[in-house]
Amino acid sequence: MADENAILEVFRYQPDQKSEPTFQRYEVPFHEEWVVLDALNYIKDHLDGTLSYRWSCRMGICGSCGMMVNGDPKLTCSVFLRDYHPQVMRVEPLRGFPVIRDLVIDLDDFMNKMTEVKAWMIPKEERSIEQGEYLQSPAQLARYRQYSTCINCTLCYAACPVYGRHTEFVGPAAIALAQRYNMDSRDGGYEERAETLFDEHGVWMCTFVGDCSRVCPKNVDPAAAIQQAKVSATKDFYRSLVPWGKRRTET
Amino acid sequence: MEVRRHDIVIVGGGGAGLRAAIAAGEQFPDLSIGVVSKLYPMRSHTVAAEGGAAGVIKPNDSIEQHISDVISGSDWLADQDVVEIFVNQAPRELVQLEHWGCPWSRMPDGSVAVRPFGGMKTERTWYAADKTGFHMLHTLFQTAMKYGNVVRYDENFAVQLLVHEGRCQGVAALDFRTGEVFPVVAPAVILCTGGGGRIFAFTTNAVAKTGDGMALAYRAGVPLKDMEFVQFHPTGLPDTGILITEAARGEGGILVNKDGYRYLQDYDLGKPVDVNDPEHPRKSTMELGPRDRLSQAFVKEQAKGGTIQGKFGDYVHLDLRHLGAKRIHERLPFIVELCHEYVGLDPVRDLIPVRPVVHYMMGGVHTDLDGATPLPGLYAAGECACASLNGANRLGSNSLTELLVFGARAARAAVEFGRQNSALATEALAAQAADQQRQIQERFSRRGSEPIARLRQELNEAMEVGAAIERDGEGLQQACNKVAELKARLQDLRLTDHSTTFNTELPAALELENMIDVAECVVQSALARTESRGAHQRRDFPKRDDQQFLKHSLAYRTDAEPRIEYCDVTITKWPPKERHYG
Amino acid sequence: MSQVQSHDSESSARGDHAARLYHQPWPSDWWLRRASFTLFMIREITAVFVGGYAIFLLVLLFLPAGAFQAAVQGPVSAFMHVIVLVMALYHTVTWLNLTPKVLVVWRGEERVNPILLTAAHYVGWIVLSLVIVGLVVFLAGGGA
């Protein structure tokens, strides 16, 4: 099977040497069971030690190895050479992000956004360890479970044309994580998160292209999270118009 | 060169490191905590843990029972005072994580759900479907973001412990982005860098798990304890080594040989109960035996010819089909996903091919029950440490709880130590870091002949053969020789990337150096232990020998191979007995 | 407000490196590169026409009866109506397909199948449209 070769065209950016990126062509043995990441590792180990990229778990859960493969954001540990071969694979850094080197993108902006939306538990009521766990029914868990499975791979940002052109947009994963806590029966942080979520760079920048949900490798469906947040914000607005309205959306 | 100063420095941003950071950050808002991690914290390998975290919570369970399971699981090599502390604090830590938002799976009444796990006589493993490590890590990471006094150094690689006048006072860190080495100093340092499964070829471990913290401590003169005990998880996917959780068996999955026969019954693991019997799965027997015994049973079955030959080595089948689609999808969604993606199978309809795979290191940096190492100011927690909770064999689902309990304990002890020893020899430390920078630059410009990948592959092969599930003196001696040879060849390493911006070849070289040190401790400690206990099975010494070896091994660095010493196991109320399952 | 701290902003070495980041250009023809992007752009543009038609209808209501007749008759008007109808249908389909993302219905732990929800909306839409058509035909008949 390894008699055949697969061909990759890999984005190279080496700021110590050149200020402009180039593409480099590599031939690697084709194996039926190899993922694209295996091909990159083969290049790194046997052909060119200067290629830089991130990876770690190689089982689709750490979220490190997201790259553009033939123009589409993919976890390279979860797509196979056989999905493309004999087509040439063009491997590029995730779109929309600044590039540090080769396939390594700058994640600072995304990391800051996670903090801005306060993607952590803000308890509705305090509870001591001695009082034990908060009770949460399986049905209540099911409400937010899907949004809690985001692996922060940022493929959704690479797919989002809004983020691509306006990086101030909070973006799909951060909004989905905010919604994950907003919809958690133990959480009471909706108001605090609303400041970021519903401001000018929040959910209203989303024009519902829907590609974030298409590319999500974990079926988190961030597009749904964003639209649901919009509904909450709308309800809040109408409530604020009437004197008896309370600015709080049920979760 | 700029010096970063904190009150404590944590090396590693996985479960243990983040738990330590939160413990310090929350309890001591006036302190500054530095977290130096070679990965973004949420990429750490805690993320890949699947099955669950053990802690006594249900009325049918007891602290006493959990303690007894751990000690017997450890083949009596656990320190019993450490086990007691661990078991007592486990439920508190798991509840704490619940309060931070961890989406634990639930019972209909809203309380947390637990599942049975290997070697545990009662069900006590908390779980979040089969992505427990993922949810724990993300909960910890997101919680840690709250604390303004936690300063992260993401994608910075600790290359040396800064030790001055017998006290550890910081680390020298390599910033991947700039190639700069700079000192991060503090009166106390906690190593939380995980294990070193990558010294083996076939492992569940992520590429990041290269034993970095162990090697750092070892080079600073701290002994590595019980390194011969390497856990082989009985169920990994052939080829990739991707973990198929023990929870699959906790939920009732069975292991069968090439004839569909539940072969574990032939290896002293009890009698099988029919899968449709409400008694199935019977705790602590058959498929729910401890990992060491199950992996050893595979080797024996293989010798007997009962396994199936495959392109990527022999395997047996894990059968979940009788659990039904609903239960499989609800409890084991990640297993469904992994099987579908990587082997094109559906566990609802198909048998899953599995074989034993290197998973965890029971050994690590020698610490006491507060995570303190013999080097003042240096602490360790999580898989990189060996507080002697796991002894000769860890029970599944104890390690996730361990990193919480000992992460928090180490942080509190480190803060206390730092308060009493706050003076730092900043100039001397900065000089050490500058020297380290020079050494690395020297390594940089070296034009050797040995490619990193070749040395790594030879190391992997030597470990795979010499330090396998069953070992013998001859094979271990060969592995020792090979590792010594690799250590020498390391001097002639070839680096081709001379860029300072996100150079990934340089850290790979430093990791290889760490792996070789760790591997040397594993094979030398294994060679010296002429008995069989837990995960360490010697064909030439098949019996447990309490007379000579009811002791922890300690590997000390010397200029040649490590010097192996021994220290006593703490036995309090549970005298050594024969282990019995089934 | 608590803020996560990362050391990079303080580091001078990191500052130099920030200047060397490569900013990937966003191609001006991005919306032609993927069908979902193109459909999105069509939706954005046609929204102007659909909105414009709504305003046109509102204006018509305030015109005298003769002028109303004159405005909606003739081949140009008929053509325009067909075009706007196609556009409106596209928006309707988009909206109905989006519904299950916004409207998540739970039956205990089970999420009601989104396809079922969408289908229900389609059925409602068709029934409602038929009722209106029937009403118009009935009124038109009565008027004659």
XYZ file of C-alpha atoms in Angstrom, chain C residues 64-136:
73
model
C -56.911 55.245 -3.854
C -58.504 52.086 -5.328
C -57.823 53.023 -8.923
C -54.160 53.628 -8.354
C -53.876 50.274 -6.511
C -55.362 48.478 -9.518
C -53.010 50.284 -11.889
C -49.959 49.475 -9.792
C -50.526 45.718 -9.553
C -51.628 45.097 -13.116
C -49.582 44.599 -16.248
C -46.754 42.202 -17.233
C -43.987 44.204 -15.501
C -45.769 44.040 -12.209
C -46.554 40.356 -12.651
C -42.886 39.634 -13.407
C -41.771 41.629 -10.374
C -44.231 39.715 -8.216
C -42.911 36.377 -9.386
C -39.329 37.437 -8.647
C -40.203 38.727 -5.191
C -42.231 35.599 -4.525
C -39.169 33.433 -5.271
C -37.069 35.570 -2.972
C -39.676 35.477 -0.229
C -39.905 31.699 -0.564
C -36.123 31.451 -0.163
C -36.309 33.484 3.035
C -39.233 31.451 4.288
C -37.368 28.193 3.754
C -34.291 29.641 5.495
C -36.400 30.756 8.414
C -38.211 27.463 8.784
C -34.964 25.513 8.609
C -33.474 27.768 11.245
C -36.417 27.317 13.597
C -35.231 24.167 15.367
C -31.953 25.886 16.236
C -33.821 28.594 18.090
C -36.790 26.598 19.264
C -35.468 23.610 21.180
C -38.272 21.488 22.551
C -37.519 18.980 25.287
C -39.442 15.973 26.365
C -37.623 15.143 29.600
C -34.037 14.265 28.686
C -34.920 13.732 25.061
C -34.773 16.525 22.590
C -37.703 16.496 20.201
C -36.318 15.667 16.755
C -35.542 18.946 14.966
C -36.768 17.497 11.675
C -40.150 16.902 13.274
C -40.291 20.530 14.411
C -39.353 21.851 11.000
C -41.874 19.559 9.333
C -44.598 20.821 11.669
C -43.731 24.369 10.695
C -43.883 23.531 7.005
C -47.262 21.925 7.441
C -48.499 24.979 9.355
C -47.139 27.273 6.688
C -48.800 25.360 3.841
C -52.125 25.080 5.668
C -52.091 28.781 6.484
C -51.216 29.671 2.890
C -54.080 27.501 1.612
C -56.506 29.156 4.020
C -55.470 32.593 2.808
C -55.699 31.561 -0.851
C -59.136 30.089 -0.141
C -60.200 33.258 1.617
C -59.017 35.438 -1.244
